[in-house]
Amino acid sequence: MNTLESLRFDNVYGGLPGIFHSRHQPELLENQYLIHFNTRVADLLELDPGELSRPDFVSLIGGTSAWPGTDPLAMCYSGHQFGQYVPRLGDGRALLLGQVRTRGNRLWDLQLKGSGRTLYSRQGDGKAVLRSTIREYLCSAAMTGLGIPTTQALALFGSDEHVYREQLETGAMLIRVAPGHLRFGSFEFLFYQNRYDDLKILADFALDHYYPVLKDSREPYLSLFSTIVDLTARLIAQWQSVGFCHGVMNSDNMSIHGITIDYGPFGFMDRYQAGHICNHSDRTGRYAFNRQGPVGLFNLGCLAQAMLPLFDQSPEQAVEKATGELMKYEGIFDDACLKSKRAKLGLHKETDEDGRLYDDLLTVMERDQLDFTNTFRMLCSPGSGRNGMPCSADLTDWLTRYRKRLEIEETNGRDRRRAMERVNPRYVLRNWMAEIAIRKARDEMDYSEIDKLVGLLARPFDEQPDFQVYASPPPDWAARLSVSCSS
């Protein structure tokens, strides 16, 4: 295991030309202190958790003093925000400390979030508030537990500093860990600047360090794009399978690694609504739950546009190749969704009616205002529909169809239930759960709820009898919660 000093930093991104980034030092937070440290993420970095006991741990890992081997920089990118192109965005409140290379030659980005102004902060202060930082810290842990690709968080820091958003709030900082932070918008920025040579440098960087197996393909840049299409389709299908809404699927919030990135106004649905909008700022419903699949395709179209100069010398042929890859998206997405639908219903054999059976259940759930997570979990139980699930006439009819469909399955009921319990979580990070953790931390400096939820969400498919309250219907006050782009 590594100490902080022995981590093998290999800051390959910092070697790229200056157009790609700007160097900054983290800004101090007032009386910064550690709130939580995720030992599971430390294991990814091969970092000894015993380093927590060091007297200089907070100052080193929190960016308030020089961490040997780091090379802090803010990454530059642009992107389509709510469908409109914004020429330059970049890390306005984040700094890439560097990349750590593990013994298995795995490369991990370490990024501070909430570390102060950068060249790309525009009018912002570059800081983060405790509320949003706790939400990201918890949700990255929740997604990891669900097996959904995501950025992760190594450490969460609080401070005595006050940051103004809609009101004065406590400032905080996060250390984010990811295989990389290249976004669709990283390519868009160079394309719209007509910097095609730099665009090639960026694509070569991605191939060299993230997708080396593609370098020997006949058309490596097209293979890179094709891989991103595939990963993005499968990621969003996973979101759909657990009722997760990203909330702000701008192209600058889409990763070339096919991971969930930038947790802001996210939400796991309580009562199922096909058009659920989790982001209070999304007044048109652009990023509603049932539009996440199509938005993924839109964002990939933006990436395809940016990568066109890499595909072929002929613009017409480049467009034809990009279009061919984009046309695969819907098939990959639909197939991945259908696979998850069958798994959630415990269907091993395949019939043409399976997708409709699942979709008809969603229709009933919306009509009867049933909880998304709890409904599917209850289907895992013997005598589905008799264990706390309110049975309307429509639901009774659907359950009859479902039981009839199960008759053609060759697996026994016990094995089927176990398989269903491995894909239908008992626990997800509901907004009210995060809110309780936030209120305790903010009002009482009590961080025990954060620790409790990190442990709970690491095993979301297990029953965990001591924590059944977190699987209960949301309390009445939760209906008044709303999240926006400042969350």
One Martini backbone bead per residue (centre of mass of N, CA, C, O) as a GRO file, in nm:
protein
  487
    1MET     BB    1   0.100   0.033   0.015
    2ASN     BB    2   0.048   0.375   0.007
    3THR     BB    3   0.158   0.674   0.042
    4LEU     BB    4   0.136   0.994  -0.044
    5GLU     BB    5   0.436   1.001  -0.159
    6SER     BB    6   0.422   0.705  -0.321
    7LEU     BB    7   0.256   0.794  -0.525
    8ARG     BB    8   0.222   0.749  -0.878
    9PHE     BB    9   0.280   1.013  -1.063
   10ASP     BB   10   0.128   1.068  -1.406
   11ASN     BB   11   0.113   1.374  -1.577
   12VAL     BB   12  -0.003   1.358  -1.886
   13TYR     BB   13  -0.194   1.602  -1.930
   14GLY     BB   14   0.024   1.829  -1.867
   15GLY     BB   15   0.178   1.769  -2.157
   16LEU     BB   16  -0.008   1.934  -2.295
   17PRO     BB   17  -0.102   2.189  -2.442
   18GLY     BB   18  -0.219   2.500  -2.330
   19ILE     BB   19  -0.514   2.480  -2.457
   20PHE     BB   20  -0.610   2.246  -2.242
   21HIS     BB   21  -0.497   2.441  -2.005
   22SER     BB   22  -0.459   2.564  -1.659
   23ARG     BB   23  -0.262   2.685  -1.403
   24HIS     BB   24  -0.319   2.616  -1.048
   25GLN     BB   25  -0.385   2.696  -0.717
   26PRO     BB   26  -0.522   2.622  -0.446
   27GLU     BB   27  -0.762   2.741  -0.233
   28LEU     BB   28  -0.819   2.825   0.069
   29LEU     BB   29  -0.979   2.706   0.345
   30GLU     BB   30  -1.142   2.776   0.629
   31ASN     BB   31  -1.073   2.551   0.841
   32GLN     BB   32  -1.002   2.276   0.732
   33TYR     BB   33  -1.182   1.952   0.725
   34LEU     BB   34  -1.254   1.625   0.783
   35ILE     BB   35  -1.540   1.417   0.716
   36HIS     BB   36  -1.460   1.201   0.478
   37PHE     BB   37  -1.339   0.859   0.404
   38ASN     BB   38  -1.289   0.636   0.128
   39THR     BB   39  -1.160   0.321   0.137
   40ARG     BB   40  -1.247   0.205  -0.139
   41VAL     BB   41  -1.098   0.424  -0.306
   42ALA     BB   42  -0.818   0.384  -0.187
   43ASP     BB   43  -0.782   0.100  -0.311
   44LEU     BB   44  -0.755   0.193  -0.606
   45LEU     BB   45  -0.478   0.359  -0.521
   46GLU     BB   46  -0.316   0.209  -0.299
   47LEU     BB   47  -0.405   0.345  -0.022
   48ASP     BB   48  -0.335   0.395   0.300
   49PRO     BB   49  -0.558   0.446   0.558
   50GLY     BB   50  -0.337   0.527   0.777
   51GLU     BB   51  -0.297   0.825   0.668
   52LEU     BB   52  -0.517   0.963   0.845
   53SER     BB   53  -0.315   1.002   1.107
   54ARG     BB   54  -0.190   1.233   0.987
   55PRO     BB   55  -0.129   1.567   1.056
   56ASP     BB   56  -0.103   1.640   0.722
   57PHE     BB   57  -0.348   1.528   0.562
   58VAL     BB   58  -0.536   1.769   0.501
   59SER     BB   59  -0.326   1.958   0.363
   60LEU     BB   60  -0.252   1.763   0.133
   61ILE     BB   61  -0.532   1.641   0.021
   62GLY     BB   62  -0.676   1.944   0.031
   63GLY     BB   63  -0.456   2.160  -0.104
   64THR     BB   64  -0.298   2.352   0.127
   65SER     BB   65  -0.051   2.181   0.029
   66ALA     BB   66   0.209   2.035  -0.107
   67TRP     BB   67   0.184   1.759  -0.320
   68PRO     BB   68   0.380   1.529  -0.412
   69GLY     BB   69   0.344   1.519  -0.780
   70THR     BB   70   0.168   1.743  -0.832
   71ASP     BB   71  -0.034   1.932  -1.109
   72PRO     BB   72  -0.227   2.181  -1.109
   73LEU     BB   73  -0.530   2.187  -1.320
   74ALA     BB   74  -0.739   2.325  -1.568
   75MET     BB   75  -0.983   2.229  -1.783
   76CYS     BB   76  -1.069   2.256  -2.124
   77TYR     BB   77  -1.406   2.342  -2.245
   78SER     BB   78  -1.712   2.279  -2.390
   79GLY     BB   79  -2.071   2.308  -2.493
   80HIS     BB   80  -2.400   2.182  -2.464
   81GLN     BB   81  -2.654   2.385  -2.315
   82PHE     BB   82  -2.962   2.315  -2.356
   83GLY     BB   83  -2.871   2.302  -2.685
   84GLN     BB   84  -2.645   2.524  -2.646
   85TYR     BB   85  -2.366   2.675  -2.751
   86VAL     BB   86  -2.058   2.700  -2.558
   87PRO     BB   87  -1.739   2.800  -2.622
   88ARG     BB   88  -1.654   2.833  -2.296
   89LEU     BB   89  -1.564   2.664  -2.005
   90GLY     BB   90  -1.458   2.461  -1.783
   91ASP     BB   91  -1.282   2.456  -1.481
   92GLY     BB   92  -1.426   2.662  -1.237
   93ARG     BB   93  -1.399   2.441  -0.957
   94ALA     BB   94  -1.146   2.272  -1.071
   95LEU     BB   95  -0.864   2.036  -1.008
   96LEU     BB   96  -0.604   1.869  -1.149
   97LEU     BB   97  -0.360   1.711  -0.976
   98GLY     BB   98  -0.351   1.419  -1.118
   99GLN     BB   99  -0.197   1.108  -1.203
  100VAL     BB  100  -0.244   0.773  -1.104
  101ARG     BB  101  -0.031   0.485  -1.104
  102THR     BB  102  -0.062   0.163  -1.083
  103ARG     BB  103   0.060  -0.155  -1.078
  104GLY     BB  104  -0.162  -0.221  -1.320
  105ASN     BB  105  -0.159   0.047  -1.506
  106ARG     BB  106  -0.363   0.233  -1.375
  107LEU     BB  107  -0.548   0.530  -1.440
  108TRP     BB  108  -0.594   0.814  -1.212
  109ASP     BB  109  -0.786   1.075  -1.134
  110LEU     BB  110  -0.722   1.377  -0.941
  111GLN     BB  111  -0.985   1.591  -0.809
  112LEU     BB  112  -1.070   1.905  -0.728
  113LYS     BB  113  -1.369   2.038  -0.562
  114GLY     BB  114  -1.368   2.372  -0.457
  115SER     BB  115  -1.064   2.531  -0.522
  116GLY     BB  116  -1.137   2.775  -0.699
  117ARG     BB  117  -1.024   2.985  -0.914
  118THR     BB  118  -1.019   3.014  -1.269
  119LEU     BB  119  -1.008   3.082  -1.602
  120TYR     BB  120  -1.326   2.942  -1.604
  121SER     BB  121  -1.517   3.103  -1.385
  122ARG     BB  122  -1.579   3.378  -1.451
  123GLN     BB  123  -1.802   3.497  -1.198
  124GLY     BB  124  -1.698   3.292  -1.012
  125ASP     BB  125  -1.548   3.141  -0.706
  126GLY     BB  126  -1.485   2.815  -0.717
  127LYS     BB  127  -1.683   2.704  -0.516
  128ALA     BB  128  -1.827   2.493  -0.265
  129VAL     BB  129  -2.091   2.336  -0.109
  130LEU     BB  130  -2.198   2.120   0.121
  131ARG     BB  131  -2.456   2.020  -0.010
  132SER     BB  132  -2.339   1.932  -0.296
  133THR     BB  133  -2.102   1.759  -0.188
  134ILE     BB  134  -2.267   1.545  -0.044
  135ARG     BB  135  -2.428   1.452  -0.287
  136GLU     BB  136  -2.188   1.352  -0.455
  137TYR     BB  137  -2.060   1.161  -0.253
  138LEU     BB  138  -2.311   0.973  -0.226
  139CYS     BB  139  -2.374   0.909  -0.529
  140SER     BB  140  -2.108   0.778  -0.607
  141ALA     BB  141  -2.150   0.547  -0.403
  142ALA     BB  142  -2.422   0.445  -0.508
  143MET     BB  143  -2.336   0.375  -0.800
  144THR     BB  144  -2.120   0.174  -0.724
  145GLY     BB  145  -2.312  -0.025  -0.578
  146LEU     BB  146  -2.489  -0.065  -0.853
  147GLY     BB  147  -2.275  -0.081  -1.104
  148ILE     BB  148  -2.231   0.217  -1.205
  149PRO     BB  149  -2.064   0.416  -1.386
  150THR     BB  150  -1.824   0.640  -1.210
  151THR     BB  151  -1.743   0.865  -1.024
  152GLN     BB  152  -1.543   0.928  -0.739
  153ALA     BB  153  -1.485   0.957  -0.373
  154LEU     BB  154  -1.237   1.006  -0.132
  155ALA     BB  155  -1.303   1.308  -0.014
  156LEU     BB  156  -1.443   1.516   0.255
  157PHE     BB  157  -1.468   1.873   0.308
  158GLY     BB  158  -1.470   2.117   0.547
  159SER     BB  159  -1.568   2.449   0.681
  160ASP     BB  160  -1.582   2.805   0.786
  161GLU     BB  161  -1.666   2.891   0.519
  162HIS     BB  162  -1.844   3.126   0.318
  163VAL     BB  163  -2.096   3.074   0.061
  164TYR     BB  164  -2.264   3.216  -0.215
  165ARG     BB  165  -2.580   3.173  -0.335
  166GLU     BB  166  -2.887   3.214  -0.240
  167GLN     BB  167  -2.706   3.176   0.016
  168LEU     BB  168  -2.545   3.125   0.293
  169GLU     BB  169  -2.277   2.885   0.296
  170THR     BB  170  -2.090   2.614   0.338
  171GLY     BB  171  -1.782   2.525   0.265
  172ALA     BB  172  -1.635   2.284   0.025
  173MET     BB  173  -1.463   1.963  -0.052
  174LEU     BB  174  -1.350   1.748  -0.323
  175ILE     BB  175  -1.230   1.418  -0.410
  176ARG     BB  176  -1.189   1.306  -0.732
  177VAL     BB  177  -1.232   0.985  -0.903
  178ALA     BB  178  -1.099   0.884  -1.230
  179PRO     BB  179  -1.005   0.765  -1.539
  180GLY     BB  180  -1.130   1.045  -1.646
  181HIS     BB  181  -1.213   1.402  -1.784
  182LEU     BB  182  -1.312   1.358  -2.059
  183ARG     BB  183  -1.519   1.529  -2.288
  184PHE     BB  184  -1.707   1.617  -2.537
  185GLY     BB  185  -1.622   1.925  -2.499
  186SER     BB  186  -1.318   1.887  -2.558
  187PHE     BB  187  -1.368   1.855  -2.869
  188GLU     BB  188  -1.546   2.099  -2.931
  189PHE     BB  189  -1.349   2.325  -2.872
  190LEU     BB  190  -1.146   2.257  -3.105
  191PHE     BB  191  -1.337   2.259  -3.344
  192TYR     BB  192  -1.455   2.560  -3.310
  193GLN     BB  193  -1.140   2.663  -3.332
  194ASN     BB  194  -0.990   2.510  -3.567
  195ARG     BB  195  -0.806   2.279  -3.403
  196TYR     BB  196  -0.709   2.002  -3.560
  197ASP     BB  197  -0.435   1.926  -3.443
  198ASP     BB  198  -0.535   1.921  -3.146
  199LEU     BB  199  -0.753   1.712  -3.189
  200LYS     BB  200  -0.552   1.485  -3.251
  201ILE     BB  201  -0.401   1.495  -2.985
  202LEU     BB  202  -0.644   1.418  -2.811
  203ALA     BB  203  -0.709   1.147  -2.947
  204ASP     BB  204  -0.431   1.021  -2.897
  205PHE     BB  205  -0.446   1.039  -2.592
  206ALA     BB  206  -0.690   0.853  -2.557
  207LEU     BB  207  -0.559   0.607  -2.691
  208ASP     BB  208  -0.296   0.579  -2.523
  209HIS     BB  209  -0.444   0.591  -2.214
  210TYR     BB  210  -0.747   0.439  -2.262
  211TYR     BB  211  -0.739   0.297  -2.586
  212PRO     BB  212  -0.497   0.104  -2.702
  213VAL     BB  213  -0.655  -0.127  -2.857
  214LEU     BB  214  -0.742   0.083  -3.101
  215LYS     BB  215  -0.471   0.157  -3.259
  216ASP     BB  216  -0.485  -0.113  -3.460
  217SER     BB  217  -0.700  -0.016  -3.614
  218ARG     BB  218  -0.798   0.097  -3.913
  219GLU     BB  219  -0.991   0.327  -3.748
  220PRO     BB  220  -0.929   0.466  -3.454
  221TYR     BB  221  -1.125   0.712  -3.435
  222LEU     BB  222  -1.381   0.556  -3.503
  223SER     BB  223  -1.349   0.349  -3.275
  224LEU     BB  224  -1.368   0.552  -3.050
  225PHE     BB  225  -1.651   0.651  -3.112
  226SER     BB  226  -1.792   0.375  -3.102
  227THR     BB  227  -1.726   0.322  -2.804
  228ILE     BB  228  -1.878   0.569  -2.691
  229VAL     BB  229  -2.154   0.490  -2.791
  230ASP     BB  230  -2.176   0.226  -2.636
  231LEU     BB  231  -2.126   0.331  -2.344
  232THR     BB  232  -2.357   0.539  -2.338
  233ALA     BB  233  -2.598   0.354  -2.388
  234ARG     BB  234  -2.545   0.167  -2.139
  235LEU     BB  235  -2.554   0.378  -1.919
  236ILE     BB  236  -2.846   0.487  -1.963
  237ALA     BB  237  -2.981   0.213  -1.922
  238GLN     BB  238  -2.897   0.197  -1.624
  239TRP     BB  239  -3.048   0.439  -1.527
  240GLN     BB  240  -3.333   0.335  -1.606
  241SER     BB  241  -3.328   0.071  -1.418
  242VAL     BB  242  -3.321   0.280  -1.137
  243GLY     BB  243  -3.444   0.575  -1.172
  244PHE     BB  244  -3.229   0.773  -1.297
  245CYS     BB  245  -3.155   1.127  -1.284
  246HIS     BB  246  -2.941   1.366  -1.388
  247GLY     BB  247  -3.056   1.680  -1.505
  248VAL     BB  248  -2.760   1.764  -1.682
  249MET     BB  249  -2.712   1.666  -2.017
  250ASN     BB  250  -2.464   1.794  -2.110
  251SER     BB  251  -2.187   1.763  -2.310
  252ASP     BB  252  -1.991   1.845  -2.063
  253ASN     BB  253  -2.136   1.584  -1.892
  254MET     BB  254  -1.984   1.390  -2.093
  255SER     BB  255  -1.809   1.087  -2.114
  256ILE     BB  256  -1.564   0.891  -2.280
  257HIS     BB  257  -1.601   0.652  -2.046
  258GLY     BB  258  -1.897   0.594  -1.955
  259ILE     BB  259  -1.960   0.797  -1.713
  260THR     BB  260  -2.071   0.938  -1.434
  261ILE     BB  261  -2.102   1.302  -1.428
  262ASP     BB  262  -2.188   1.559  -1.253
  263TYR     BB  263  -2.343   1.616  -0.963
  264GLY     BB  264  -2.648   1.773  -0.924
  265PRO     BB  265  -2.974   1.749  -1.034
  266PHE     BB  266  -3.041   1.475  -0.910
  267GLY     BB  267  -3.250   1.159  -0.920
  268PHE     BB  268  -3.443   0.930  -0.756
  269MET     BB  269  -3.723   0.786  -0.793
  270ASP     BB  270  -4.018   0.741  -0.662
  271ARG     BB  271  -4.255   0.798  -0.816
  272TYR     BB  272  -4.366   0.708  -1.115
  273GLN     BB  273  -4.247   0.906  -1.403
  274ALA     BB  274  -4.177   0.937  -1.723
  275GLY     BB  275  -4.155   1.279  -1.702
  276HIS     BB  276  -3.947   1.323  -1.497
  277ILE     BB  277  -3.825   1.618  -1.316
  278CYS     BB  278  -3.536   1.696  -1.120
  279ASN     BB  279  -3.492   1.987  -1.244
  280HIS     BB  280  -3.592   2.304  -1.170
  281SER     BB  281  -3.434   2.444  -1.424
  282ASP     BB  282  -3.607   2.246  -1.621
  283ARG     BB  283  -3.867   2.390  -1.787
  284THR     BB  284  -3.890   2.184  -2.056
  285GLY     BB  285  -3.784   1.879  -2.008
  286ARG     BB  286  -3.518   1.783  -2.150
  287TYR     BB  287  -3.422   1.588  -1.879
  288ALA     BB  288  -3.610   1.376  -1.867
  289PHE     BB  289  -3.633   1.051  -1.815
  290ASN     BB  290  -3.761   0.977  -2.115
  291ARG     BB  291  -3.503   1.163  -2.256
  292GLN     BB  292  -3.217   1.038  -2.212
  293GLY     BB  293  -3.171   0.875  -2.463
  294PRO     BB  294  -3.195   1.102  -2.683
  295VAL     BB  295  -2.979   1.288  -2.553
  296GLY     BB  296  -2.745   1.101  -2.599
  297LEU     BB  297  -2.759   1.128  -2.908
  298PHE     BB  298  -2.716   1.428  -2.927
  299ASN     BB  299  -2.435   1.432  -2.792
  300LEU     BB  300  -2.304   1.243  -3.001
  301GLY     BB  301  -2.348   1.440  -3.233
  302CYS     BB  302  -2.157   1.652  -3.122
  303LEU     BB  303  -1.907   1.469  -3.124
  304ALA     BB  304  -1.909   1.397  -3.420
  305GLN     BB  305  -1.867   1.679  -3.527
  306ALA     BB  306  -1.586   1.717  -3.380
  307MET     BB  307  -1.456   1.441  -3.529
  308LEU     BB  308  -1.462   1.462  -3.842
  309PRO     BB  309  -1.155   1.538  -3.914
  310LEU     BB  310  -1.066   1.228  -3.830
  311PHE     BB  311  -1.216   1.026  -4.040
  312ASP     BB  312  -1.172   1.205  -4.315
  313GLN     BB  313  -1.090   1.387  -4.594
  314SER     BB  314  -1.385   1.354  -4.660
  315PRO     BB  315  -1.668   1.497  -4.556
  316GLU     BB  316  -1.874   1.293  -4.664
  317GLN     BB  317  -1.740   1.038  -4.543
  318ALA     BB  318  -1.737   1.129  -4.251
  319VAL     BB  319  -2.043   1.153  -4.220
  320GLU     BB  320  -2.109   0.861  -4.294
  321LYS     BB  321  -1.952   0.729  -4.061
  322ALA     BB  322  -2.086   0.873  -3.823
  323THR     BB  323  -2.375   0.790  -3.891
  324GLY     BB  324  -2.332   0.486  -3.867
  325GLU     BB  325  -2.269   0.496  -3.561
  326LEU     BB  326  -2.524   0.645  -3.461
  327MET     BB  327  -2.728   0.419  -3.564
  328LYS     BB  328  -2.644   0.216  -3.323
  329TYR     BB  329  -2.757   0.333  -3.061
  330GLU     BB  330  -3.055   0.239  -3.038
  331GLY     BB  331  -2.993  -0.062  -3.039
  332ILE     BB  332  -2.815  -0.068  -2.787
  333PHE     BB  333  -3.017   0.063  -2.594
  334ASP     BB  334  -3.258  -0.130  -2.635
  335ASP     BB  335  -3.109  -0.391  -2.561
  336ALA     BB  336  -3.023  -0.303  -2.276
  337CYS     BB  337  -3.307  -0.250  -2.171
  338LEU     BB  338  -3.426  -0.533  -2.224
  339LYS     BB  339  -3.232  -0.686  -2.046
  340SER     BB  340  -3.314  -0.537  -1.782
  341LYS     BB  341  -3.613  -0.607  -1.788
  342ARG     BB  342  -3.583  -0.910  -1.763
  343ALA     BB  343  -3.419  -0.910  -1.502
  344LYS     BB  344  -3.631  -0.757  -1.322
  345LEU     BB  345  -3.849  -1.003  -1.393
  346GLY     BB  346  -3.702  -1.290  -1.420
  347LEU     BB  347  -3.620  -1.337  -1.733
  348HIS     BB  348  -3.471  -1.582  -1.935
  349LYS     BB  349  -3.650  -1.608  -2.139
  350GLU     BB  350  -3.747  -1.520  -2.478
  351THR     BB  351  -3.986  -1.275  -2.580
  352ASP     BB  352  -4.171  -1.043  -2.763
  353GLU     BB  353  -4.341  -0.942  -2.484
  354ASP     BB  354  -4.147  -0.833  -2.259
  355GLY     BB  355  -4.139  -0.527  -2.305
  356ARG     BB  356  -4.444  -0.482  -2.273
  357LEU     BB  357  -4.475  -0.588  -1.989
  358TYR     BB  358  -4.298  -0.373  -1.858
  359ASP     BB  359  -4.438  -0.115  -1.972
  360ASP     BB  360  -4.715  -0.181  -1.843
  361LEU     BB  361  -4.619  -0.150  -1.557
  362LEU     BB  362  -4.545   0.148  -1.575
  363THR     BB  363  -4.831   0.244  -1.634
  364VAL     BB  364  -4.948   0.149  -1.365
  365MET     BB  365  -4.753   0.299  -1.177
  366GLU     BB  366  -4.839   0.581  -1.268
  367ARG     BB  367  -5.143   0.558  -1.209
  368ASP     BB  368  -5.083   0.446  -0.895
  369GLN     BB  369  -4.831   0.575  -0.765
  370LEU     BB  370  -4.566   0.407  -0.767
  371ASP     BB  371  -4.282   0.285  -0.655
  372PHE     BB  372  -4.010   0.200  -0.821
  373THR     BB  373  -3.822   0.037  -0.632
  374ASN     BB  374  -4.038  -0.121  -0.457
  375THR     BB  375  -4.189  -0.269  -0.678
  376PHE     BB  376  -3.952  -0.446  -0.782
  377ARG     BB  377  -3.881  -0.569  -0.508
  378MET     BB  378  -4.160  -0.708  -0.457
  379LEU     BB  379  -4.139  -0.908  -0.702
  380CYS     BB  380  -3.927  -1.095  -0.544
  381SER     BB  381  -4.160  -1.192  -0.383
  382PRO     BB  382  -4.369  -1.387  -0.259
  383GLY     BB  383  -4.666  -1.301  -0.364
  384SER     BB  384  -4.698  -1.074  -0.546
  385GLY     BB  385  -4.899  -0.805  -0.404
  386ARG     BB  386  -4.895  -0.898  -0.069
  387ASN     BB  387  -4.633  -0.693   0.030
  388GLY     BB  388  -4.744  -0.369   0.028
  389MET     BB  389  -4.890  -0.369  -0.245
  390PRO     BB  390  -5.110  -0.192  -0.406
  391CYS     BB  391  -5.415  -0.334  -0.552
  392SER     BB  392  -5.531  -0.286  -0.838
  393ALA     BB  393  -5.689  -0.388  -1.111
  394ASP     BB  394  -5.448  -0.340  -1.300
  395LEU     BB  395  -5.237  -0.490  -1.130
  396THR     BB  396  -5.378  -0.760  -1.115
  397ASP     BB  397  -5.372  -0.811  -1.418
  398TRP     BB  398  -5.067  -0.799  -1.449
  399LEU     BB  399  -4.996  -1.031  -1.250
  400THR     BB  400  -5.134  -1.247  -1.416
  401ARG     BB  401  -4.954  -1.220  -1.664
  402TYR     BB  402  -4.686  -1.270  -1.518
  403ARG     BB  403  -4.741  -1.556  -1.410
  404LYS     BB  404  -4.786  -1.676  -1.687
  405ARG     BB  405  -4.501  -1.611  -1.794
  406LEU     BB  406  -4.347  -1.786  -1.571
  407GLU     BB  407  -4.432  -2.077  -1.674
  408ILE     BB  408  -4.188  -2.087  -1.903
  409GLU     BB  409  -3.992  -2.112  -1.691
  410GLU     BB  410  -3.708  -2.312  -1.566
  411THR     BB  411  -3.678  -2.173  -1.317
  412ASN     BB  412  -3.691  -2.140  -0.999
  413GLY     BB  413  -3.814  -1.929  -0.765
  414ARG     BB  414  -3.560  -1.890  -0.593
  415ASP     BB  415  -3.356  -1.822  -0.820
  416ARG     BB  416  -3.515  -1.587  -0.935
  417ARG     BB  417  -3.518  -1.406  -0.685
  418ARG     BB  418  -3.214  -1.380  -0.657
  419ALA     BB  419  -3.169  -1.247  -0.932
  420MET     BB  420  -3.356  -1.001  -0.880
  421GLU     BB  421  -3.199  -0.896  -0.621
  422ARG     BB  422  -2.935  -0.820  -0.806
  423VAL     BB  423  -3.118  -0.574  -0.976
  424ASN     BB  424  -3.313  -0.494  -0.729
  425PRO     BB  425  -3.305  -0.256  -0.521
  426ARG     BB  426  -3.356  -0.159  -0.189
  427TYR     BB  427  -3.148   0.084  -0.228
  428VAL     BB  428  -3.148   0.438  -0.260
  429LEU     BB  429  -3.070   0.777  -0.323
  430ARG     BB  430  -3.265   0.977  -0.178
  431ASN     BB  431  -3.327   1.301  -0.121
  432TRP     BB  432  -3.406   1.270   0.183
  433MET     BB  433  -3.145   1.136   0.272
  434ALA     BB  434  -2.950   1.360   0.194
  435GLU     BB  435  -3.092   1.583   0.362
  436ILE     BB  436  -3.031   1.471   0.640
  437ALA     BB  437  -2.724   1.482   0.614
  438ILE     BB  438  -2.710   1.787   0.564
  439ARG     BB  439  -2.849   1.893   0.823
  440LYS     BB  440  -2.658   1.764   1.027
  441ALA     BB  441  -2.399   1.897   0.918
  442ARG     BB  442  -2.493   2.200   0.923
  443ASP     BB  443  -2.640   2.222   1.221
  444GLU     BB  444  -2.440   1.991   1.399
  445MET     BB  445  -2.182   1.853   1.296
  446ASP     BB  446  -2.310   1.574   1.185
  447TYR     BB  447  -2.156   1.277   1.011
  448SER     BB  448  -2.302   0.997   1.053
  449GLU     BB  449  -2.493   0.980   0.805
  450ILE     BB  450  -2.280   0.954   0.591
  451ASP     BB  451  -2.157   0.690   0.693
  452LYS     BB  452  -2.416   0.524   0.684
  453LEU     BB  453  -2.477   0.559   0.376
  454VAL     BB  454  -2.219   0.447   0.259
  455GLY     BB  455  -2.267   0.162   0.376
  456LEU     BB  456  -2.548   0.105   0.260
  457LEU     BB  457  -2.476   0.172  -0.058
  458ALA     BB  458  -2.267  -0.068  -0.090
  459ARG     BB  459  -2.552  -0.263  -0.028
  460PRO     BB  460  -2.840  -0.235  -0.207
  461PHE     BB  461  -2.933  -0.560  -0.230
  462ASP     BB  462  -2.956  -0.575   0.065
  463GLU     BB  463  -3.159  -0.577   0.337
  464GLN     BB  464  -3.076  -0.460   0.607
  465PRO     BB  465  -3.271  -0.451   0.878
  466ASP     BB  466  -3.155  -0.182   1.030
  467PHE     BB  467  -3.251  -0.004   0.740
  468GLN     BB  468  -3.563   0.004   0.653
  469VAL     BB  469  -3.632   0.310   0.649
  470TYR     BB  470  -3.483   0.353   0.358
  471ALA     BB  471  -3.742   0.183   0.219
  472SER     BB  472  -3.941   0.383   0.265
  473PRO     BB  473  -4.152   0.601   0.221
  474PRO     BB  474  -4.157   0.913   0.184
  475PRO     BB  475  -4.183   1.179   0.346
  476ASP     BB  476  -4.382   1.449   0.331
  477TRP     BB  477  -4.148   1.670   0.318
  478ALA     BB  478  -4.016   1.566   0.047
  479ALA     BB  479  -4.214   1.711  -0.157
  480ARG     BB  480  -4.051   2.001  -0.113
  481LEU     BB  481  -3.820   1.911  -0.266
  482SER     BB  482  -3.550   2.075  -0.454
  483VAL     BB  483  -3.354   2.081  -0.755
  484SER     BB  484  -3.069   2.237  -0.906
  485CYS     BB  485  -2.789   2.379  -1.059
  486SER     BB  486  -2.691   2.445  -0.746
  487SER     BB  487  -2.675   2.140  -0.622
   0.00000   0.00000   0.00000
